[in-house]
């Protein structure tokens, strides 16, 4: 835990400044005055993302005076968790808040945002549903486990078994895959078990006859359609059905007839000495 005076820090590394007999907090031209602050003893907690500071009498979060925090016993536990003689605190983005219901005597910080006491487990300052908080331990990265469940990013992996759970590692390192004796997980999502599509519908399976033994069976290695990489079925291939041609109306059928045929039919009905103007 490192506390440094404000005069030893670069101005680009923090958001406080000393103006005369006061200390101000802010940025981009807007600053707020810290109430009751002593510039001579003002110190900043040096950690990326932290806004905790103190003087000889008080503790501050940004420009806010934390009057409920005991300055002499205020210590850093790790990753935003703090404590004094009476309470446990968590530093969020905008405030330092106490963890209600926490037990300061049994509280322990596990790492990667996980923490626990005798009654409750925490992740990032939020409570998580753990059946055995005292048995909570950090596994790797964002994975943690108690005696009954494995957690990822503070969320339980449904149906996981902590005794047989393992994280899979690829060539480029760990990539979010894990497994236990029954399930495979991608981050915190359980992948469904692989089932044979042909055994799910035994009436269409061309290589098995006993239908009652095929229902709800795991994927077999002898399944020829799946082993060949294609689906075989007794269902005939659907033929392409073309829409029927629209029937032509009476005037459309008349318009399609060639003009020469119409003239021939009219010439057969008229007498021989009919003038040409009759065909117009």
Coordinates of C-alpha atoms in Angstrom, one line a residue:
X1 CA 0.0 0.0 0.0
X2 CA 1.6 3.2 -1.2
X3 CA 0.7 6.7 -0.1
X4 CA 2.6 9.6 -1.6
X5 CA 2.4 13.4 -1.0
X6 CA 0.7 15.3 -3.7
X7 CA 3.9 17.3 -4.4
X8 CA 5.8 14.1 -5.4
X9 CA 3.3 13.1 -8.1
X10 CA 3.0 14.3 -11.7
X11 CA 0.0 16.4 -12.4
X12 CA -1.1 14.0 -15.2
X13 CA -1.3 11.1 -12.8
X14 CA -4.0 12.4 -10.5
X15 CA -7.0 14.9 -10.3
X16 CA -6.0 16.9 -7.2
X17 CA -4.3 20.2 -7.0
X18 CA -3.2 22.6 -4.2
X19 CA -4.4 26.2 -4.4
X20 CA -3.2 28.3 -1.6
X21 CA -4.4 26.8 1.7
X22 CA -6.9 24.5 0.0
X23 CA -6.9 21.2 -1.9
X24 CA -9.2 20.9 -5.0
X25 CA -10.4 17.9 -7.0
X26 CA -11.6 17.9 -10.6
X27 CA -10.4 18.3 -14.1
X28 CA -11.0 20.1 -17.5
X29 CA -11.3 23.4 -15.8
X30 CA -13.8 22.4 -13.1
X31 CA -12.6 21.8 -9.6
X32 CA -14.3 21.3 -6.2
X33 CA -12.8 22.2 -2.8
X34 CA -12.2 19.5 -0.3
X35 CA -13.8 20.4 3.1
X36 CA -11.6 20.4 6.1
X37 CA -8.5 19.3 4.2
X38 CA -4.9 20.0 5.4
X39 CA -2.7 20.6 2.3
X40 CA 0.5 20.0 4.3
X41 CA -0.4 16.4 5.2
X42 CA -2.5 15.5 2.1
X43 CA -1.5 12.1 0.5
X44 CA -2.9 10.2 -2.5
X45 CA -3.2 6.4 -2.7
X46 CA -1.2 5.4 -5.8
X47 CA -3.1 2.7 -7.7
X48 CA -4.6 2.9 -11.2
X49 CA -8.3 3.7 -11.0
X50 CA -8.4 4.6 -7.3
X51 CA -9.6 8.0 -6.1
X52 CA -8.7 7.5 -2.4
X53 CA -6.8 10.2 -0.6
X54 CA -6.2 11.3 3.0
X55 CA -4.7 13.9 5.3
X56 CA -3.9 13.8 9.0
X57 CA -7.6 13.7 10.1
X58 CA -9.8 12.5 7.2
X59 CA -10.2 10.1 4.3
X60 CA -11.5 11.3 0.9
X61 CA -12.9 9.7 -2.2
X62 CA -12.4 12.3 -4.9
X63 CA -13.8 15.5 -3.4
X64 CA -16.1 13.6 -0.9
X65 CA -15.3 13.6 2.7
X66 CA -15.8 10.2 4.2
X67 CA -16.7 11.1 7.8
X68 CA -17.7 7.5 8.8
X69 CA -14.3 6.0 7.9
X70 CA -11.7 5.8 10.7
X71 CA -8.6 7.3 9.3
X72 CA -6.0 5.5 11.5
X73 CA -7.3 2.0 10.9
X74 CA -8.2 2.5 7.2
X75 CA -6.2 -0.1 5.1
X76 CA -6.4 -1.4 1.6
X77 CA -7.2 -5.2 1.1
X78 CA -6.9 -5.3 -2.7
X79 CA -8.9 -4.7 -5.9
X80 CA -11.1 -1.9 -4.4
X81 CA -11.7 -3.6 -1.0
X82 CA -10.9 -1.5 2.1
X83 CA -11.5 -1.9 5.8
X84 CA -11.2 0.0 9.1
X85 CA -11.8 -1.2 12.6
X86 CA -15.6 -1.6 12.2
X87 CA -16.6 -2.2 8.6
X88 CA -15.6 -3.4 5.1
X89 CA -15.8 -1.0 2.2
X90 CA -15.7 -1.4 -1.6
X91 CA -14.6 1.3 -4.0
X92 CA -16.9 1.7 -6.9
X93 CA -16.5 4.1 -9.9
X94 CA -18.3 7.0 -8.2
X95 CA -18.2 6.3 -4.4
X96 CA -16.7 4.2 -1.6
X97 CA -19.6 2.3 0.0
X98 CA -19.7 -0.1 3.0
X99 CA -20.6 -3.7 2.4
X100 CA -23.8 -4.0 4.4
X101 CA -23.9 -7.2 6.6
X102 CA -20.2 -8.0 6.2
X103 CA -18.2 -9.4 9.1
X104 CA -14.9 -7.5 9.4
X105 CA -13.4 -10.2 11.7
X106 CA -13.7 -13.0 9.1
X107 CA -13.6 -11.0 5.9
X108 CA -10.9 -12.2 3.4
X109 CA -10.0 -11.0 -0.1
X110 CA -9.3 -13.8 -2.5
X111 CA -8.3 -12.0 -5.7
X112 CA -9.9 -11.2 -9.1
X113 CA -12.7 -9.4 -7.4
X114 CA -13.8 -12.3 -5.1
X115 CA -14.1 -12.0 -1.4
X116 CA -15.9 -13.8 1.4
X117 CA -16.7 -13.8 5.1
X118 CA -18.4 -16.3 7.3
X119 CA -21.9 -15.4 6.1
X120 CA -21.6 -14.1 2.5
X121 CA -19.5 -14.2 -0.7
X122 CA -18.8 -11.2 -2.8
X123 CA -17.7 -10.4 -6.4
X124 CA -16.8 -6.9 -7.3
X125 CA -18.6 -5.6 -4.2
X126 CA -21.9 -7.4 -5.0
X127 CA -23.2 -10.5 -3.2
X128 CA -23.2 -13.8 -4.9
X129 CA -25.2 -16.9 -3.9
X130 CA -22.7 -19.3 -2.3
X131 CA -23.8 -22.2 -0.1
X132 CA -20.5 -22.2 1.7
X133 CA -18.7 -18.8 1.7
X134 CA -16.0 -20.0 4.1
X135 CA -14.9 -22.7 1.5
X136 CA -14.8 -20.2 -1.4
X137 CA -11.4 -20.3 -3.1
X138 CA -10.0 -18.8 -6.3
X139 CA -9.2 -21.3 -9.0
X140 CA -7.8 -19.4 -12.0
X141 CA -8.6 -16.1 -13.6
X142 CA -12.3 -15.3 -13.1
X143 CA -13.1 -18.9 -11.9
X144 CA -13.8 -19.6 -8.2
X145 CA -15.4 -22.5 -6.3
X146 CA -16.9 -23.4 -3.0
X147 CA -17.8 -26.9 -1.9
X148 CA -20.8 -27.1 -4.2
X149 CA -20.5 -24.8 -7.2
X150 CA -18.0 -23.3 -9.7
X151 CA -18.3 -19.6 -10.4
X152 CA -17.2 -17.6 -13.4
X153 CA -17.3 -13.8 -13.4
X154 CA -19.4 -14.0 -10.2
X155 CA -22.1 -16.2 -11.9
X156 CA -22.6 -19.9 -11.0
X157 CA -22.0 -22.6 -13.6
X158 CA -25.2 -24.6 -13.6
X159 CA -24.7 -28.3 -12.7
X160 CA -21.0 -28.0 -12.3
X161 CA -19.0 -30.3 -10.0
X162 CA -16.1 -28.6 -8.2
X163 CA -14.4 -31.9 -7.6
X164 CA -14.0 -32.8 -11.3
X165 CA -14.0 -29.4 -12.8
X166 CA -11.0 -28.5 -15.0
X167 CA -10.2 -25.6 -17.3
X168 CA -9.2 -26.5 -20.8
X169 CA -6.1 -24.9 -22.3
X170 CA -5.4 -24.4 -26.0
X171 CA -2.2 -23.6 -27.9
X172 CA -2.6 -19.9 -27.4
X173 CA -3.4 -20.2 -23.6
X174 CA -6.7 -20.4 -21.8
X175 CA -9.6 -19.6 -24.0
X176 CA -12.7 -19.9 -21.7
X177 CA -13.5 -23.6 -22.2
X178 CA -13.9 -25.8 -19.1
X179 CA -15.5 -29.1 -18.2
X180 CA -16.3 -31.4 -15.4
X181 CA -17.4 -35.0 -15.4
X182 CA -20.8 -34.3 -17.1
X183 CA -20.8 -31.0 -18.9
X184 CA -18.7 -28.7 -21.1
X185 CA -18.8 -24.9 -20.6
X186 CA -18.0 -22.0 -22.8
X187 CA -17.3 -19.2 -20.3
X188 CA -20.4 -19.5 -18.1
X189 CA -22.7 -21.1 -20.7
X190 CA -23.3 -24.9 -20.6
X191 CA -23.1 -26.5 -24.0
X192 CA -25.9 -29.0 -24.8
X193 CA -24.9 -32.6 -25.1
X194 CA -24.5 -34.0 -28.6
X195 CA -27.4 -36.2 -29.7
X196 CA -27.8 -38.2 -32.8
X197 CA -30.5 -36.7 -35.0
X198 CA -31.2 -40.1 -36.5
X199 CA -31.8 -41.8 -33.1
X200 CA -34.1 -39.0 -32.0
X201 CA -36.4 -40.1 -34.8
X202 CA -36.1 -43.9 -35.0
X203 CA -38.9 -44.4 -37.5
X204 CA -36.7 -42.7 -40.2
X205 CA -33.4 -44.4 -39.3
X206 CA -32.5 -46.8 -42.1
X207 CA -30.0 -48.9 -40.1
X208 CA -31.9 -49.7 -36.9
X209 CA -35.2 -51.6 -36.5
X210 CA -35.9 -51.7 -32.8
X211 CA -37.4 -48.3 -32.2
X212 CA -37.9 -48.6 -28.4
X213 CA -34.2 -49.0 -27.7
X214 CA -33.3 -46.0 -29.8
X215 CA -35.2 -43.3 -28.0
X216 CA -33.1 -40.9 -25.8
X217 CA -29.8 -42.8 -26.5
X218 CA -26.4 -41.1 -26.7
X219 CA -24.7 -40.6 -30.0
X220 CA -23.2 -44.0 -31.0
X221 CA -20.0 -44.5 -33.0
X222 CA -21.8 -47.1 -35.2
X223 CA -24.3 -44.5 -36.6
X224 CA -23.4 -44.7 -40.3
X225 CA -25.2 -41.5 -41.4
X226 CA -23.4 -39.4 -38.8
X227 CA -20.1 -41.2 -39.4
X228 CA -20.3 -40.5 -43.1
X229 CA -20.9 -36.9 -42.4
X230 CA -24.3 -36.7 -44.0
X231 CA -27.9 -37.4 -43.1
X232 CA -29.6 -40.3 -44.7
X233 CA -33.4 -40.7 -44.5
X234 CA -36.2 -42.6 -46.0
X235 CA -38.0 -39.4 -46.7
X236 CA -38.1 -38.8 -50.5
X237 CA -36.6 -35.7 -51.8
X238 CA -39.1 -32.9 -52.3
X239 CA -39.7 -32.0 -55.9
X240 CA -39.9 -28.5 -57.0
X241 CA -43.5 -27.5 -57.6
X242 CA -44.0 -24.9 -60.3
X243 CA -46.9 -22.5 -59.9
X244 CA -49.7 -23.1 -62.5
X245 CA -49.9 -20.8 -65.4
X246 CA -52.5 -18.1 -65.2
X247 CA -55.4 -18.6 -67.5
X248 CA -55.7 -16.0 -70.2
X249 CA -58.8 -13.8 -70.4
X250 CA -60.9 -13.7 -73.5
X251 CA -59.6 -10.4 -74.7
X252 CA -56.0 -11.5 -74.1
X253 CA -56.5 -14.7 -76.2
X254 CA -57.9 -12.6 -79.0
X255 CA -55.0 -10.2 -78.9
X256 CA -52.5 -13.0 -79.2
X257 CA -53.9 -14.3 -82.5
X258 CA -51.9 -13.1 -85.5
X259 CA -53.6 -10.5 -87.6
X260 CA -53.2 -12.6 -90.8
X261 CA -55.5 -15.4 -89.4
X262 CA -58.1 -12.8 -88.4
X263 CA -58.1 -11.4 -92.0
X264 CA -58.4 -14.9 -93.5
X265 CA -61.4 -15.8 -91.4
X266 CA -63.1 -12.5 -92.3
X267 CA -62.4 -12.9 -96.0
X268 CA -64.1 -16.3 -95.9
X269 CA -67.3 -14.9 -94.5
X270 CA -67.6 -11.9 -96.9
X271 CA -68.6 -12.0 -100.5
X272 CA -66.0 -11.9 -103.2
X273 CA -66.3 -8.3 -104.4
X274 CA -65.9 -6.7 -101.0
X275 CA -63.9 -3.4 -101.0
X276 CA -60.6 -3.3 -99.0
X277 CA -62.0 -0.7 -96.6
X278 CA -64.1 -3.4 -95.0
X279 CA -61.0 -4.9 -93.4
X280 CA -60.0 -1.8 -91.5

